[in-house]
Coordinates of C-alpha atoms and ligand atoms in Angstrom, one line a residue:
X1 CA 93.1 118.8 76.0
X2 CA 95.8 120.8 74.4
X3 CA 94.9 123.7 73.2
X4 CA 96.8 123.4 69.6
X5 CA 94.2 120.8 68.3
X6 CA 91.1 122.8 67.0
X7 CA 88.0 121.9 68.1
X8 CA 87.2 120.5 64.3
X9 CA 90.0 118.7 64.0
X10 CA 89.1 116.9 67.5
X11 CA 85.6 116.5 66.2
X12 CA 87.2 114.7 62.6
X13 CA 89.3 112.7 65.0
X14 CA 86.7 111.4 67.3
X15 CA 84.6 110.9 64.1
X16 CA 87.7 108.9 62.3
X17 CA 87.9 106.9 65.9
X18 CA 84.0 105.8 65.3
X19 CA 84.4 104.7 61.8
X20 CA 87.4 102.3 62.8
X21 CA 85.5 101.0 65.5
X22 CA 86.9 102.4 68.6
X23 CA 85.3 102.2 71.7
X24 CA 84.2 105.0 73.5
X25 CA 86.5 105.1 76.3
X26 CA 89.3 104.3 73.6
X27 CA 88.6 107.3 71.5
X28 CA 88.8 109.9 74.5
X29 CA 92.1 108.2 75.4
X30 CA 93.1 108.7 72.2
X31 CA 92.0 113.1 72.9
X32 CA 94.4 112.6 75.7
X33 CA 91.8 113.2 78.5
X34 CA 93.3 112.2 81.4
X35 CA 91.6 110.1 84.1
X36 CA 92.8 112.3 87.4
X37 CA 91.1 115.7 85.8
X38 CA 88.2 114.1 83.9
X39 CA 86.8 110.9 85.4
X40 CA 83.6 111.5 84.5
X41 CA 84.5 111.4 80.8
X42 CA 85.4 108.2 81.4
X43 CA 82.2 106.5 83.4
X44 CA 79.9 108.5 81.6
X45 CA 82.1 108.4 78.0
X46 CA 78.8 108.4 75.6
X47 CA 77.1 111.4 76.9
X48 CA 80.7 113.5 77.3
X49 CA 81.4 112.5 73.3
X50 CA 78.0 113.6 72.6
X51 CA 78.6 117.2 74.3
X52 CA 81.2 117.8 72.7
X53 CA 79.9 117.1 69.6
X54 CA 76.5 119.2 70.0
X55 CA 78.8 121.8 71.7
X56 CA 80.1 121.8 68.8
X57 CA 77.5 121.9 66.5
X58 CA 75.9 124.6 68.4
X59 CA 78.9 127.1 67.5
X60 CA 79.2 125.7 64.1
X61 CA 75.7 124.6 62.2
X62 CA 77.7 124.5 58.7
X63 CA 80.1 121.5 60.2
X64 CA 79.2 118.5 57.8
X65 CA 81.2 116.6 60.2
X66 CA 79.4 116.4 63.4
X67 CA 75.9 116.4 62.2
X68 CA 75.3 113.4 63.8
X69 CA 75.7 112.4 67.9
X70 CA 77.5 109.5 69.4
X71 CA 74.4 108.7 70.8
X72 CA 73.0 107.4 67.2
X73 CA 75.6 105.0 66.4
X74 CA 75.8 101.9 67.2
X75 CA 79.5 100.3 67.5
X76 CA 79.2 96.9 65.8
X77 CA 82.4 95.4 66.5
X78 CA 84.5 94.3 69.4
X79 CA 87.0 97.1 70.0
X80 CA 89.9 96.7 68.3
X81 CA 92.1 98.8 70.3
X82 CA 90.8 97.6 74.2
X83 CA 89.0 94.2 73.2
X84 CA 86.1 95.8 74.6
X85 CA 88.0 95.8 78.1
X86 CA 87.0 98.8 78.8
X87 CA 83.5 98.1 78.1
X88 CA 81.0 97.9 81.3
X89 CA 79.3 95.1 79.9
X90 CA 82.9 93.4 79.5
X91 CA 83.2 94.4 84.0
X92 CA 80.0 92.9 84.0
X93 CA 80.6 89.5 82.5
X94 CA 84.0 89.4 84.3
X95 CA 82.1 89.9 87.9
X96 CA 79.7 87.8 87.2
X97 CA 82.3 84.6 87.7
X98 CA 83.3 86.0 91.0
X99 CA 81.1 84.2 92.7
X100 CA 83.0 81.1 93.1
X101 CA 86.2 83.4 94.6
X102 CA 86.7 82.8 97.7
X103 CA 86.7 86.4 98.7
X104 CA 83.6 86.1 100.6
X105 CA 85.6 84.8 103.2
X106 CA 87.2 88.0 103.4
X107 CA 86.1 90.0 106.0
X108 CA 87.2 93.6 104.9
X109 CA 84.9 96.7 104.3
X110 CA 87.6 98.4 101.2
X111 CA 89.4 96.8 98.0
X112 CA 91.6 98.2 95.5
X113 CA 92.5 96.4 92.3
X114 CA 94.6 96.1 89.6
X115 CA 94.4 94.2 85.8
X116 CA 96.5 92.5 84.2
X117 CA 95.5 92.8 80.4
X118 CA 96.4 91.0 77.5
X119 CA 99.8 91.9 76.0
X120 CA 98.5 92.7 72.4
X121 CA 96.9 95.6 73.7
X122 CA 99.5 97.8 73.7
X123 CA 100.4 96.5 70.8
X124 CA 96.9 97.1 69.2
X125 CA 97.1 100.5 70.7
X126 CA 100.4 101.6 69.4
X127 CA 99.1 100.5 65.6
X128 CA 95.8 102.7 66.3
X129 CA 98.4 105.5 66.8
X130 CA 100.2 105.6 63.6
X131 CA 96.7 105.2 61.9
X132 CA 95.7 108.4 63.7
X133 CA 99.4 109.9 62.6
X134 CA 99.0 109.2 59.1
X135 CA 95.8 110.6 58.6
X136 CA 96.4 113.5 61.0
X137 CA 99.4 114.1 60.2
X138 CA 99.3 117.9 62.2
X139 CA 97.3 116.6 65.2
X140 CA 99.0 116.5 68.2
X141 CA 98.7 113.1 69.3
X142 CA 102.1 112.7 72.1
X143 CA 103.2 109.6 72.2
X144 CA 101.4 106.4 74.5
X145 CA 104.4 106.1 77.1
X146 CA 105.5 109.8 78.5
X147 CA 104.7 112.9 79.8
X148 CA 107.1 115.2 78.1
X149 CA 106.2 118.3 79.6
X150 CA 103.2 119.8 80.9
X151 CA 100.2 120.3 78.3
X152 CA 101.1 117.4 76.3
X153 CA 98.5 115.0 75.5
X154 CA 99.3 111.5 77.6
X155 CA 97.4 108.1 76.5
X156 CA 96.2 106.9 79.5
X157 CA 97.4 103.8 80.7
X158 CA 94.4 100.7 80.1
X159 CA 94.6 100.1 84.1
X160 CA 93.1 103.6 84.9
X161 CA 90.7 104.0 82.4
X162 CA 89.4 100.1 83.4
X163 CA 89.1 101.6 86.9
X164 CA 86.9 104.1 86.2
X165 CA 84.7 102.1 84.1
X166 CA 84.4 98.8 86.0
X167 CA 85.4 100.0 89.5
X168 CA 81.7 100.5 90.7
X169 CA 80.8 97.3 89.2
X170 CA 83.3 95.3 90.5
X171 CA 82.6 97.1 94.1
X172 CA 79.0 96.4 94.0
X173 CA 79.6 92.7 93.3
X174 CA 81.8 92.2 96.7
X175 CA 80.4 94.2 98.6
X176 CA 83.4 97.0 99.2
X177 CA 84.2 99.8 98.7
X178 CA 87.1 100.8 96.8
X179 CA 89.9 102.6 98.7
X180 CA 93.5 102.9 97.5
X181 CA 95.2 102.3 100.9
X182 CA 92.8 98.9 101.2
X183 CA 94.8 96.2 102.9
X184 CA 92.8 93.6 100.5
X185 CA 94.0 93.7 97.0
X186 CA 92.3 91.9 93.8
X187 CA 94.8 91.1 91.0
X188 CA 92.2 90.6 87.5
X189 CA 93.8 88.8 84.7
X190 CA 92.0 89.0 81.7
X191 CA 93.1 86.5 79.2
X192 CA 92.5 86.5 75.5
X193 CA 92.8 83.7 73.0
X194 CA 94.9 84.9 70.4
X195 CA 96.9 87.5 72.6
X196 CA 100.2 85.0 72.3
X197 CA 99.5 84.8 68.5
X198 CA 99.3 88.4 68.3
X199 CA 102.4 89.3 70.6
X200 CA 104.5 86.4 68.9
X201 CA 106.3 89.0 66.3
X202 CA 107.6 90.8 68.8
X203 CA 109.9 88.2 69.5
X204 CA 111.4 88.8 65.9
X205 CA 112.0 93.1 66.9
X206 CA 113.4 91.6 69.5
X207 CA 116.0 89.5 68.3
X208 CA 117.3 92.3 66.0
X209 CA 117.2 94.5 68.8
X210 CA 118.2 93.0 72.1
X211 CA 121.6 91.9 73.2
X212 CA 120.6 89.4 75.4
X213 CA 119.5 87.4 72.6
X214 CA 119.2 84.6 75.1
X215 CA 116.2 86.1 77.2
X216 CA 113.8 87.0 74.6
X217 CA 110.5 87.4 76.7
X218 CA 107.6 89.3 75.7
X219 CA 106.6 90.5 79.0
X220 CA 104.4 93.2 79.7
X221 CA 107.5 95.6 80.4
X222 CA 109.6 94.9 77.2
X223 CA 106.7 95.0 74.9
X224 CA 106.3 98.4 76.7
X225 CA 109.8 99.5 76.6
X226 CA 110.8 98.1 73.0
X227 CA 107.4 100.6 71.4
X228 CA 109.0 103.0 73.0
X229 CA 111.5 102.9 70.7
X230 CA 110.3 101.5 67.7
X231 CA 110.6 102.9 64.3
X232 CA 107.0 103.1 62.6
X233 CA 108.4 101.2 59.7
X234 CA 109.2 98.3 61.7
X235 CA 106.3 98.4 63.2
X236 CA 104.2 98.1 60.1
X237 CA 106.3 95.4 59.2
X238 CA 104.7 93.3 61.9
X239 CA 101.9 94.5 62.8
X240 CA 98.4 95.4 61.2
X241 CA 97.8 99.2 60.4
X242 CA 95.3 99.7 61.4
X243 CA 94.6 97.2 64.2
X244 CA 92.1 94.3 63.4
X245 CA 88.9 93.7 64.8
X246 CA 88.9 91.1 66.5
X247 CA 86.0 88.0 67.0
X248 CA 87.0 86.6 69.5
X249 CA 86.3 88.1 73.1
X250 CA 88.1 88.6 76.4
X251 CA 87.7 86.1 79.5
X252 CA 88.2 86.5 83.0
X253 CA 91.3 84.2 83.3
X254 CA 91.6 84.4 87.4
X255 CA 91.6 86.8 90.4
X256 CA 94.3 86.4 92.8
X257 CA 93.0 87.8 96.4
X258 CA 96.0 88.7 98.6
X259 CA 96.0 90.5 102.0
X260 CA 98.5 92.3 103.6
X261 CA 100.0 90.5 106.5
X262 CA 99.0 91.4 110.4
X263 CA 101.8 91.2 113.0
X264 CA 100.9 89.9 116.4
X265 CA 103.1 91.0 119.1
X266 CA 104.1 89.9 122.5
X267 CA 106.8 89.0 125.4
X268 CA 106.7 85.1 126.2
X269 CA 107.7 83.1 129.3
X270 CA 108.8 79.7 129.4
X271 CA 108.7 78.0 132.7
X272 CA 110.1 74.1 131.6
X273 CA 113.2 73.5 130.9
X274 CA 112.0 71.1 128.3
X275 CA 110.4 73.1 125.5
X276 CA 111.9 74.5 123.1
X277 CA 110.8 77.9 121.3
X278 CA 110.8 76.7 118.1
X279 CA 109.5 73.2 116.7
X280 CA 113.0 70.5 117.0
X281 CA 112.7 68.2 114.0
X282 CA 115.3 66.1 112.6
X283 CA 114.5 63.9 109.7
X284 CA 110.6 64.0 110.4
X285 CA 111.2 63.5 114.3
X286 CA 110.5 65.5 116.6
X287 CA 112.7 66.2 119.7
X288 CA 111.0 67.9 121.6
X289 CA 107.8 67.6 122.9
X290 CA 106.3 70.8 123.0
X291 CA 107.4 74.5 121.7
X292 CA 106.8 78.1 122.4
X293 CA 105.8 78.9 118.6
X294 CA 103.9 76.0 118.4
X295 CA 101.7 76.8 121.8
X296 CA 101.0 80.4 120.8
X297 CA 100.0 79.3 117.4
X298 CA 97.4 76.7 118.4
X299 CA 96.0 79.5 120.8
X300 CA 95.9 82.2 117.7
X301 CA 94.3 79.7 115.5
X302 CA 91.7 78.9 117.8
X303 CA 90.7 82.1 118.7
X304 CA 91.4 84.0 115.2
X305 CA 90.6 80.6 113.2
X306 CA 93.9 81.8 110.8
X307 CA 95.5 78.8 109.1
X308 CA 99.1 78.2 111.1
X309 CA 100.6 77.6 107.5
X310 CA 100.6 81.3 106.7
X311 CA 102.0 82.0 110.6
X312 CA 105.5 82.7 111.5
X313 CA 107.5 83.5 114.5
X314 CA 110.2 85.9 115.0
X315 CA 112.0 87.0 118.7
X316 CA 114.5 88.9 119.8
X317 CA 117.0 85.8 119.9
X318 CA 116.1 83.0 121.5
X319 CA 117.3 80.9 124.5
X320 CA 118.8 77.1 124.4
X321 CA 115.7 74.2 125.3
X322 CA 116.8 73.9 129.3
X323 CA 116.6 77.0 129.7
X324 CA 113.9 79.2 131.1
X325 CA 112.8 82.5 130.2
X326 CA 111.4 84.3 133.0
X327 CA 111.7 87.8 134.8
X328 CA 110.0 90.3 131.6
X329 CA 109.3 87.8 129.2
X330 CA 111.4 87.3 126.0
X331 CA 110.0 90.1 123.0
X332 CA 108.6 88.2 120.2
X333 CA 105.6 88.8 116.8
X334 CA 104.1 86.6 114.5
X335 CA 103.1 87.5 111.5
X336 CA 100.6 85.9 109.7
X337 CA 100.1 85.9 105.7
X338 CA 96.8 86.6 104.3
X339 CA 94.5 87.0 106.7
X340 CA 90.6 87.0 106.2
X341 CA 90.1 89.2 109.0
X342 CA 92.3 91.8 110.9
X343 CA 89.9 93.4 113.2
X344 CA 91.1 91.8 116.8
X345 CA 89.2 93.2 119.9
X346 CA 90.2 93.1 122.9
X347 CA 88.4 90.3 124.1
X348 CA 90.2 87.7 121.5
X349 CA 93.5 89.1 122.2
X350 CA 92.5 88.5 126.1
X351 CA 90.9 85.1 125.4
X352 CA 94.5 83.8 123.3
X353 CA 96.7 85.0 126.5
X354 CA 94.4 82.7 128.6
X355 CA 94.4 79.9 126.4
X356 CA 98.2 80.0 126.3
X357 CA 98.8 79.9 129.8
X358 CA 96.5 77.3 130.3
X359 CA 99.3 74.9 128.9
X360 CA 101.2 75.4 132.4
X361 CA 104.6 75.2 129.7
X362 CA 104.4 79.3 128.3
X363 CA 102.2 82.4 129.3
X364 CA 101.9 85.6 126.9
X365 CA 102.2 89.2 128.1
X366 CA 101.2 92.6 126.2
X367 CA 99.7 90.9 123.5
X368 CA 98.7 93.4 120.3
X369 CA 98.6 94.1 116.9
X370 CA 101.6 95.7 116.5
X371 CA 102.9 97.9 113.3
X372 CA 105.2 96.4 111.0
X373 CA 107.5 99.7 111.3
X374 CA 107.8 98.3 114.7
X375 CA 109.6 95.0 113.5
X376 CA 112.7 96.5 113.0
X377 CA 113.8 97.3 116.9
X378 CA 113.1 93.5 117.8
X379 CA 115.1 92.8 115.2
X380 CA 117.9 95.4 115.8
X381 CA 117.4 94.8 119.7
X382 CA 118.5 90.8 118.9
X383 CA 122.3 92.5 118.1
X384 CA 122.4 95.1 120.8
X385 CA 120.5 94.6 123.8
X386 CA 121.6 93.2 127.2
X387 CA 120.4 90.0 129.1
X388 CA 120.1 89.2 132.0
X389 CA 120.4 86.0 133.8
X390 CA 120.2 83.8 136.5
X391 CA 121.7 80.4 137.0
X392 CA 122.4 77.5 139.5
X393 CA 126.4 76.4 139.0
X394 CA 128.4 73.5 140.3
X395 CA 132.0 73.6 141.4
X396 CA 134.3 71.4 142.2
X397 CA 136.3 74.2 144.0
X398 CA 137.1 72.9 148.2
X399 CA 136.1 76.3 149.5
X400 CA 132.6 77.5 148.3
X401 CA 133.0 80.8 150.2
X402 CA 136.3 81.2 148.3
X403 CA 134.4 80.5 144.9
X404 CA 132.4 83.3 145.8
X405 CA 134.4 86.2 147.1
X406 CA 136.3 85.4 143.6
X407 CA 133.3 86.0 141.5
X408 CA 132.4 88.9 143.3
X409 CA 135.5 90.6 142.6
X410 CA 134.7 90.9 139.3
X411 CA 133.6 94.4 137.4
X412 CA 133.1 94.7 133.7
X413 CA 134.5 92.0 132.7
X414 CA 135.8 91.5 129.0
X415 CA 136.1 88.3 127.5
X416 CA 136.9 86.6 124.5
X417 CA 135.0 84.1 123.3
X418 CA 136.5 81.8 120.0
X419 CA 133.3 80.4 118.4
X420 CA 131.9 78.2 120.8
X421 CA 132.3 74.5 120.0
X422 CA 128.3 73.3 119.8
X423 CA 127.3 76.4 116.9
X424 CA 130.9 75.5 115.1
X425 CA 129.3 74.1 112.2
X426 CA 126.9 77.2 111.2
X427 CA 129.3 80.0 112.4
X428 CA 132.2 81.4 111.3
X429 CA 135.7 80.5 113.6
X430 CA 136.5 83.9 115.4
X431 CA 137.1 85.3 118.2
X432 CA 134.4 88.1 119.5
X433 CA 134.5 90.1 122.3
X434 CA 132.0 90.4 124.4
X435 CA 131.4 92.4 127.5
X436 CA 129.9 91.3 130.8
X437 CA 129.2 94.4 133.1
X438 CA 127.4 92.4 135.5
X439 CA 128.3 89.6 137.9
X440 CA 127.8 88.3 140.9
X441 CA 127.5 85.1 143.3
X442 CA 125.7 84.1 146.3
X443 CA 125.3 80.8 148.3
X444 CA 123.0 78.6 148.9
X445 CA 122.5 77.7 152.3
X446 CA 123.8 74.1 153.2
X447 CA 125.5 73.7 150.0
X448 CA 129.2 73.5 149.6
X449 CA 129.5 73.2 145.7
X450 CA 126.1 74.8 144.6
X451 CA 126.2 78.7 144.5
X452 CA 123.6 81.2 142.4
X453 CA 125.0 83.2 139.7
X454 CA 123.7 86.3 138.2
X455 CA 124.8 87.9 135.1
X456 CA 124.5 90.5 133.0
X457 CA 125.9 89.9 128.9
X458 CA 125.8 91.6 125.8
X459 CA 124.2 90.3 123.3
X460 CA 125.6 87.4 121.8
X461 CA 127.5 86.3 124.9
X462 CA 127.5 82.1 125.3
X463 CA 126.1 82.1 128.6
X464 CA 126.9 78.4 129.2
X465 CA 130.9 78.2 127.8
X466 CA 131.1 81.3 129.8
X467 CA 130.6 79.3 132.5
X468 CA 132.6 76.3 131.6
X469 CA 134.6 78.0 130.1
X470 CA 134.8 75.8 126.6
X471 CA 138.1 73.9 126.4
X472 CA 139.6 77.7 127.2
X473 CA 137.8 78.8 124.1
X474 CA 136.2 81.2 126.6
X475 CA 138.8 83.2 128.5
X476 CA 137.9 84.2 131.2
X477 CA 135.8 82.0 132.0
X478 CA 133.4 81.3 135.7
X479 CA 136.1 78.5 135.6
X480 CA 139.4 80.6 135.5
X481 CA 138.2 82.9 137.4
X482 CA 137.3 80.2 140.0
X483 CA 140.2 78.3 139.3
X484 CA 138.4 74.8 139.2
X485 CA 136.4 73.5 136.9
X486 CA 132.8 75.0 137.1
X487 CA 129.4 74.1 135.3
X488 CA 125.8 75.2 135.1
X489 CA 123.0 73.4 136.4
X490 CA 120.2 75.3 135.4
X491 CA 119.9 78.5 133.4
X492 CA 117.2 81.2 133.4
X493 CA 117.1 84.3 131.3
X494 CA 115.2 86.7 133.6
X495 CA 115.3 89.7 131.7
X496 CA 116.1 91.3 128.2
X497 CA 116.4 94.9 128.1
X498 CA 114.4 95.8 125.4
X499 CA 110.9 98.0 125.5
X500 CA 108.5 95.9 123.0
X501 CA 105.9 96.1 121.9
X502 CA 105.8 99.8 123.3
X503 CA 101.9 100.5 123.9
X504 CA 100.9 99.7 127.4
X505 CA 99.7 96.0 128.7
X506 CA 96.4 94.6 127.2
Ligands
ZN601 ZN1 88.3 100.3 73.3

């Protein structure tokens, strides 16, 4: 407490409090205790009122004023400050309705928690302010909304002081423990009957006050912000002085349960040159029978039992449905929303690999929970990291050897490639370079317009209208360089060069 209020003005202060009603909790706000330094005020509000009170009396037996502990009075009204919010009885009938949640389901040892409160009680609380003001006129009461400087008496927001009354309560009625890094988080609304009734003249300040005229909202914020800046008298134009006590109590209005997401990270390997990664559906059809995201989600749900509607699948770009990603496996997460549970061991994470391979179409590698500060490389590594691949081409060249000795002349080639004519209606027409350090050719044995071609590109390259070359979109092309016309027969991506996830293979 600031040390310019006298200990008998606090005492007249606290007993003014009492008289209007106040809770407990809401008169020791009012003192400026804050919740940080003096939590136990706040759990234990009754007995520190009543030590400071018989502290008091101790060191002054003449005081009229504090003849009489906090202890003795009863408090017959519903606070008219808090609504009795920050009343334990209030936590308790709140938690008693969470037994319906569904946060049973949860399977998480910590919580953390927040409340959203009626509006009209900073509204109430601001009006309890300038009732303290006028009759103590030379206490220091600092204003509900800053610190100014250190030493200055600070109105606890309601969110903290309802922690420290109702935190145990609610933690003993889930069953966790609170823990401000939790991954689980409860969202409380407490609703109140009249709070729109109450609020509803703010709507008047802020017609006088706002430019935007048009968005007059009485959020939680701008009734915040617009006290802030309120003159008392128009404040007592439209508000009670002092606040009324109410009849009508709070409710618990809902609980919103949220976790924070899990990522699940991998390399996969598609060996059919049928699937697709992602699911192909046009107009409710699909076009493809099977998928790589779809595969690895069935094995996930199965294992992990989460709901695939709250899975999504990310890579580190993504190859064309005929072709096949071998060699190191293509880098790829899901991330899955909510989740009831985010211990994985070993054994599950073992047990989805096996259940993905079983479908002969994809297999998993280095499957883990990965950190979502990793995301960003897989991400990043999409724009800048080389492939490799390895393809079967067809030309109609006479002289295969020819063909060959051609493509093997090659070094770092640079080519330039005008937006290729299959993504021309979701890219922008340009030209980009793009660089192909690698490339060579080999023959197949007995064939005379087969040969194997092995590439490296940059990301971004168009494997296939590098090949064909694209109605000379592509220049050069396997084609011009070949000098007949040259296609692809099959296509493999055998490696990407990117380290992901980085911790070793599970
Ligand atoms: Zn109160």
């Amino acid at each position: 407490m600031d040390s310019s209020n006298s200990t008998v003005e606090t005492i007249a202060v606290v007993n003014f409090l009492l008289e209007s009603s106040c809770c407990y909790r809401c008169i020791i706000r009012f003192l400026g205790i804050q919740v940080p330094e003096n939590e136990k005020a706040y759990r234990k509000p009754r007995e520190y009122l009543n030590t400071l009170l018989d502290d008091h009396k101790t060191v002054n037996p003449e005081d009229n004023n504090s003849d009489e502990s906090v202890a003795k009075r009863s408090k017959p009204n519903i606070c008219p400050v808090c609504l009795d919010c920050f009343e334990q009885k209030t936590a308790e009938r709140i938690v008693s309705n969470f037994a319906s949640l569904s946060i049973k389901d949860y399977e998480y040892k910590t919580f953390i928690f927040n409340v959203s409160f009626p509006k009209c009680l900073a509204i109430r609380a601001h009006g309890m302010l300038l009732h303290l003001k006028k009759h103590f006129p030379d206490y220091k009461f600092k204003n509900l909304y800053e610190k100014e400087k250190e030493g200055d008496i600070v109105i606890e927001p309601p969110h903290k002081i309802f922690r420290s009354s109702a935190g145990e309560i609610i933690s003993k009625a889930i069953n966790k423990q609170y823990h401000p890094k939790s991954n689980l988080s409860l969202l409380i609304t407490i609703g109140y009957e009249n709070d729109n009734l109450e609020v509803n003249n703010m709507k008047n300040i802020f017609k006088i006050k706002s430019s935007r005229k048009n968005q007059i909202e009485t959020s939680r914020n701008n009734i915040n912000e617009y006290l802030k800046g309120l003159d008392d008298q128009t404040f007592k134009n439209n508000f009670p002085v002092p606040p009324q006590v109410p009849n009508i109590e709070v409710q618990l209005e809902k609980v919103d349960i949220t976790a924070e997401p899990i990522y699940l990270g991998g390399r996969y390997f598609k060996f059919k040159r049928t699937i697709g990664q992602t699911p192909w559906v046009i107009n409710g059809v699909s076009l493809a029978p099977h998928n790589v995201e779809e595969i690895i989600f069935d094995a996930v749900t199965n294992v992990l039992r989460f709901n695939k509607k709250y899975m999504t699948f990310s890579s580190s770009g993504r190859e064309d449905v005929d072709v096949r990603m071998l060699g190191s496996g293509r880098p790829f997460y899901i991330k899955v929303d909510n989740p009831k549970n985010r211990n994985i061991s070993l054994e599950q994470i073992q047990e989805i690999e096996k259940q993905i391979i079983k479908s002969e179409l994809v297999a998993v590698i280095k499957l883990q929970v990965v950190h979502p500060s990793d995301l960003v490389r897989i991400k990043h590594g999409e724009e800048t990291k080389r492939k490799t691949y390895r393809g079967l081409c067809k030309t109609t060249a006479p002289n295969i050897k020819d063909v060959i000795s051609k493509i093997n002349a090659q070094k770092e080639l640079t080519i330039s490639q005008l937006t290729v004519m299959r993504v021309l209606h979701r890219r922008t027409l340009m030209t980009r370079k793009r660089e192909i350090p690698i490339i060579s050719a080999a023959e197949i044995p007995g064939q005379s317009n087969l040969f194997e071609l092995e590439i490296v590109t940059q990301a971004g390259t168009y494997v296939k209208e590098f090949v064909h070359g694209d109605f000379e979109r592509t220049v050069p092309s396997v084609s011009s360089i070949v000098g007949y016309p040259t296609d692809l027969v099959a296509l493999d991506c055998v490696n990407i060069d990117l380290v992901w996830p980085e911790a070793p293979d599970t």
